[in-house]
Tab-separated table of C-alpha atoms in Angstrom:
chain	number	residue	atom	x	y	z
A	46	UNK	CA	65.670	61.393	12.765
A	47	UNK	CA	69.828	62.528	13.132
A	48	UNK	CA	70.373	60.283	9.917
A	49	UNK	CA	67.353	61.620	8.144
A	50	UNK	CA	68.654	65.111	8.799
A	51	UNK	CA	72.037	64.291	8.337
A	52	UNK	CA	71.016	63.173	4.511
A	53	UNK	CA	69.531	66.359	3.855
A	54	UNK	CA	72.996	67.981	5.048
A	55	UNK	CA	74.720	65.904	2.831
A	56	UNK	CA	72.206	66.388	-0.268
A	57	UNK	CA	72.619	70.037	0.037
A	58	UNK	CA	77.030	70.157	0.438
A	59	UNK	CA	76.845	67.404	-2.213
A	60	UNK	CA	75.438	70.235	-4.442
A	61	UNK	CA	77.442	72.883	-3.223
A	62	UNK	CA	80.333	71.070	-3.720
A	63	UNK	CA	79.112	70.573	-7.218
A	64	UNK	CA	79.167	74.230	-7.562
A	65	UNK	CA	82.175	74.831	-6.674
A	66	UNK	CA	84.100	72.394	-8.544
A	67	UNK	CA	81.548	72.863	-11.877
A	68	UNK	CA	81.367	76.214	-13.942
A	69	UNK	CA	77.807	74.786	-14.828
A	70	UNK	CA	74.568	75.735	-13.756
A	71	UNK	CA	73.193	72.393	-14.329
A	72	UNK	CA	75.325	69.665	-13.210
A	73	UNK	CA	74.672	70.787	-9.798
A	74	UNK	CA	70.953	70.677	-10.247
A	75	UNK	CA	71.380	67.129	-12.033
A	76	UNK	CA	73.939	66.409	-8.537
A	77	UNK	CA	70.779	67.243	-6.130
A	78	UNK	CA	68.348	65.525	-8.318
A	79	UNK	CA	70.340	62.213	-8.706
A	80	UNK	CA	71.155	61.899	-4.946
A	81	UNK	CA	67.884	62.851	-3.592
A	82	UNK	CA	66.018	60.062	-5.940
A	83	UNK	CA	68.980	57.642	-4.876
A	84	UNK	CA	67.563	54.801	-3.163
A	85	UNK	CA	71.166	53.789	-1.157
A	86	UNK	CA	71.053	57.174	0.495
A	87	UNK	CA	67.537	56.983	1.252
A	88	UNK	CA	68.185	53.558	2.862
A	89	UNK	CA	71.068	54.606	4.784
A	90	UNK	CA	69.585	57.866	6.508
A	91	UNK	CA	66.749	54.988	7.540
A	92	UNK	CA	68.600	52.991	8.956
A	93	UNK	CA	70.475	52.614	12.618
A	94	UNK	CA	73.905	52.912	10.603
A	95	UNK	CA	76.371	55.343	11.059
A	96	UNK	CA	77.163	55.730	7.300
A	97	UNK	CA	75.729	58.727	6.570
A	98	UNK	CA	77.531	60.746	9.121
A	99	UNK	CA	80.493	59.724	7.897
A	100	UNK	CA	79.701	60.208	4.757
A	101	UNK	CA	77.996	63.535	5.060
A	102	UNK	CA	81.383	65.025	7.364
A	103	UNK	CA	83.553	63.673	4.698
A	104	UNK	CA	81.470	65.201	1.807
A	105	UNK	CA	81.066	68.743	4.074
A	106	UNK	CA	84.890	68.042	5.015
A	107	UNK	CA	86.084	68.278	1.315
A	108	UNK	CA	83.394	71.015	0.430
A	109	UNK	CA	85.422	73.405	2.362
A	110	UNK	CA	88.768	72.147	1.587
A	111	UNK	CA	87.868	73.142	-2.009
A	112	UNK	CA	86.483	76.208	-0.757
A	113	UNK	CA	89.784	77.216	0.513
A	114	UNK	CA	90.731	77.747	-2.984
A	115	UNK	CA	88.491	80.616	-3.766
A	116	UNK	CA	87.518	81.613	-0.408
A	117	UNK	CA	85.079	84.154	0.700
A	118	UNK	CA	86.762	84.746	3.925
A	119	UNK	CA	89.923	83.655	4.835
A	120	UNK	CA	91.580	80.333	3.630
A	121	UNK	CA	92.269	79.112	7.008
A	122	UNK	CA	88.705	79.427	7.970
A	123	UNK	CA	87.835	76.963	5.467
A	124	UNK	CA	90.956	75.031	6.412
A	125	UNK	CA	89.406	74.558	10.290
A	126	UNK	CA	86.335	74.247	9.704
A	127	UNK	CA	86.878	71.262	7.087
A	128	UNK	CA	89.250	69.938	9.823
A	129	UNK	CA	86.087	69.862	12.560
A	130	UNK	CA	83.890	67.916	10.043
A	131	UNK	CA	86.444	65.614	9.330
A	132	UNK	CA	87.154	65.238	12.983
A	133	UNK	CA	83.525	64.385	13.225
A	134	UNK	CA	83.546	62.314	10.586
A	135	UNK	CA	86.182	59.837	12.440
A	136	UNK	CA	84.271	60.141	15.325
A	137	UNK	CA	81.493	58.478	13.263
A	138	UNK	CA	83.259	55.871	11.727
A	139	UNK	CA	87.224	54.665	10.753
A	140	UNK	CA	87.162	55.226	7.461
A	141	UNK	CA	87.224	58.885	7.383
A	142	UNK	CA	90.772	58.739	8.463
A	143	UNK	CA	91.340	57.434	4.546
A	144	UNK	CA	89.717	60.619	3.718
A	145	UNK	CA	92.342	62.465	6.195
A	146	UNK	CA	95.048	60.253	4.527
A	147	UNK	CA	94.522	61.746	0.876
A	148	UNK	CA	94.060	64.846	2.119
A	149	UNK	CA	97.719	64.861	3.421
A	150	UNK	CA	98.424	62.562	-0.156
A	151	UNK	CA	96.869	65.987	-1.806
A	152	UNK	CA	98.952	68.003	0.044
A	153	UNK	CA	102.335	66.481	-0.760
A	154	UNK	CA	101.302	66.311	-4.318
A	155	UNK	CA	100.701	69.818	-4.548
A	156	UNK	CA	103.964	70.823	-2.817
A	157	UNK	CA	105.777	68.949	-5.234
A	158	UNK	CA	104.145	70.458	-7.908
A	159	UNK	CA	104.546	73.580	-6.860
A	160	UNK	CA	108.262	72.821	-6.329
A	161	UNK	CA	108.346	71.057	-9.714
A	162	UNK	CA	107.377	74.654	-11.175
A	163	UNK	CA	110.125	76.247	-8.914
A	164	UNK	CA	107.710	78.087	-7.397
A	165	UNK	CA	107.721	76.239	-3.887
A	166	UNK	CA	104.919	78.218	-1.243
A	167	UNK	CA	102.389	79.267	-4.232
A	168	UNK	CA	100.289	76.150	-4.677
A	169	UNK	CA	97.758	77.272	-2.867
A	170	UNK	CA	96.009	76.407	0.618
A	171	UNK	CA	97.280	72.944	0.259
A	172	UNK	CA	100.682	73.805	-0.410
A	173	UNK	CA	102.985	72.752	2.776
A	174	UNK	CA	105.705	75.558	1.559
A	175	UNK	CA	103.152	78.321	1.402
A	176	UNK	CA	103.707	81.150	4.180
A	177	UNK	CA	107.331	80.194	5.023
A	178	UNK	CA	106.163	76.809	6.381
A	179	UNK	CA	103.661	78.012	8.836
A	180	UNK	CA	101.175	76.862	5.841
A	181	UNK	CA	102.388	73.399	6.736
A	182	UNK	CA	101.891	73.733	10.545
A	183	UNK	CA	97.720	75.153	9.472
A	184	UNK	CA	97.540	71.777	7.415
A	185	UNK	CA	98.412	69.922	10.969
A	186	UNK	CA	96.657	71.494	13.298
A	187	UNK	CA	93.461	71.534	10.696
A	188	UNK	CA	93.647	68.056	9.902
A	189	UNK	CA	95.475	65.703	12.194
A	190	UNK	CA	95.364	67.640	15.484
A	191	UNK	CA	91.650	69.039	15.371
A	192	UNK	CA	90.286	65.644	14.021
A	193	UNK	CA	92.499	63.330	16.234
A	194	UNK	CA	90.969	65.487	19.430
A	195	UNK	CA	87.321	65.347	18.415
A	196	UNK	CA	87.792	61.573	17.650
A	197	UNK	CA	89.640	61.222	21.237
A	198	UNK	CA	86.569	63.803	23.174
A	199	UNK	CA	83.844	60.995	21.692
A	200	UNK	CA	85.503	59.131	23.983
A	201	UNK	CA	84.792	60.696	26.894
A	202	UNK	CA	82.662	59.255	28.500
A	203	UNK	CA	84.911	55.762	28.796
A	204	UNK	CA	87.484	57.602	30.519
A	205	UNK	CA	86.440	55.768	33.947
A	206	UNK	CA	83.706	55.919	36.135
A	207	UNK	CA	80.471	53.886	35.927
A	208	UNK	CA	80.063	54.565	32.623
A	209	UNK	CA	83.258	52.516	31.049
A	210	UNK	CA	81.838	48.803	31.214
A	211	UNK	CA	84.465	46.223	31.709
A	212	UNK	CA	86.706	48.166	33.237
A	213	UNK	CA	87.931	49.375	29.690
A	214	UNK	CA	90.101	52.605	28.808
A	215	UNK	CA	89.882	54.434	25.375
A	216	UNK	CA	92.829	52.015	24.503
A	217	UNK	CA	91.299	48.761	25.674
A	218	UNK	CA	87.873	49.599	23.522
A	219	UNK	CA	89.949	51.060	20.349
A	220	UNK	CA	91.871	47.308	20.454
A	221	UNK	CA	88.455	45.608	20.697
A	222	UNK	CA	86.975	47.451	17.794
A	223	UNK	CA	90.202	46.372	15.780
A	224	UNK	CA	90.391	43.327	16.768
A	225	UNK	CA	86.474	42.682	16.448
A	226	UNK	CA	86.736	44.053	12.913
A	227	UNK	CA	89.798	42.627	11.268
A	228	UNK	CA	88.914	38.983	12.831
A	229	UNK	CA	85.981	38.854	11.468
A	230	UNK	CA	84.805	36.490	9.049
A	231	UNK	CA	81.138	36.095	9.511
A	232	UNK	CA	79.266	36.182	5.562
A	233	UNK	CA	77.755	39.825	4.888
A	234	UNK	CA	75.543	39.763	1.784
C-alpha cells in the first residue's frame, strides 16, 4: 500500500513539476496522463521495491528546488523542504545521492554563470555567491547536511542493542551493502 500511495505522490509532483517548468496548460495534463497509463510505474508501486520512493523524493526533491525560483513563500523554504525529500530519498535508496550530486553540479554552474555575467550573488536560489555567501552555507545545510542526517537517523535502529544482528554498526552494514553491490555479478534480466 506505501508504494501504491507513494505513486500517486509522485503522479501528482510529476505534474506539478510540469507546471512549473511549462507555460502550457496542456503538457502537464499530457505529463499526468502519460505516467498514470505507464505500465513501469504501475509495476513498480506493486511491487516490494524501493524504487518508487526514491523516485518519487527525487521527483518531489527537484519540484521544490524549481520552486525556489518563483516562490510563493520564501526561497529557503523551498530550499529545506527539497533538502528533507531528498534526504528521504537516500534513505530509500543510493542513487539519490546522484541526484544530490547535480544538484551541487547545478549550483556551481550557476555561480559561474552568474560570475561569467559579472554579476556574482544574482543567479538566483542556486547561486553560492547570493547573500554575501550565506546563500552558499543554505545550499549545505539544505542539501548535504539535512539529507546526510535523515539518511544516518534510518539507521537508527542498528546503533546497538538487540536489534543490530551480527553485531554490526551503521559502518559495518554501509560496507556490506557496498561490498554486496559492487561484487556482484549474478545475471539480472
Amino acid at each position: 500500500m506505501p508504494g501504491v500511495l507513494l505513486a500517486a505522490v509522485l503522479a501528482f509532483f510529476l505534474v506539478l513539476l510540469a507546471r512549473r517548468l511549462f507555460a502550457s496548460d496542456v503538457l502537464p495534463a499530457i505529463v499526468g496522463i502519460a505516467v498514470v497509463l505507464d505500465g513501469s510505474m504501475f509495476a513498480q508501486a506493486r511491487i516490494g521495491m524501493n524504487d518508487i520512493y526514491v523516485a518519487t523524493f527525487i521527483v518531489v526533491g527537484w519540484y521544490f528546488v524549481v520552486a525556489a525560483h518563483r516562490p510563493r513563500r520564501g526561497a529557503w523554504i523551498d530550499l529545506a523542504l527539497a533538502g528533507i525529500a531528498f534526504g528521504l530519498a537516500a534513505a530509500s535508496k543510493w542513487a539519490a545521492f546522484y541526484a544530490i550530486a547535480a544538484l551541487g553540479l547545478a549550483s556551481i554552474m550557476v555561480t559561474a554563470r552568474a560570475w561569467q555575467r559579472r554579476a556574482p550573488g544574482t543567479g538566483g536560489p542556486l547561486d553560492l555567491l547570493a547573500g554575501r555567501g550565506r546563500n552558499a552555507a543554505l545550499l549545505v545545510a539544505a542539501f548535504a547536511v539535512v539529507p546526510l542526517a535523515i539518511y544516518v537517523g534510518s539507521y537508527l535502529p542498528w546503533f546497538g542493542g538487540a536489534t543490530a544482528p551480527y553485531g554490526w554498526s551503521p559502518i559495518d552494514l554501509t560496507k556490506q551493502m557496498y561490498w554486496y553491490h559492487s561484487g556482484l555479478t549474478a545475471p539480472h534480466p
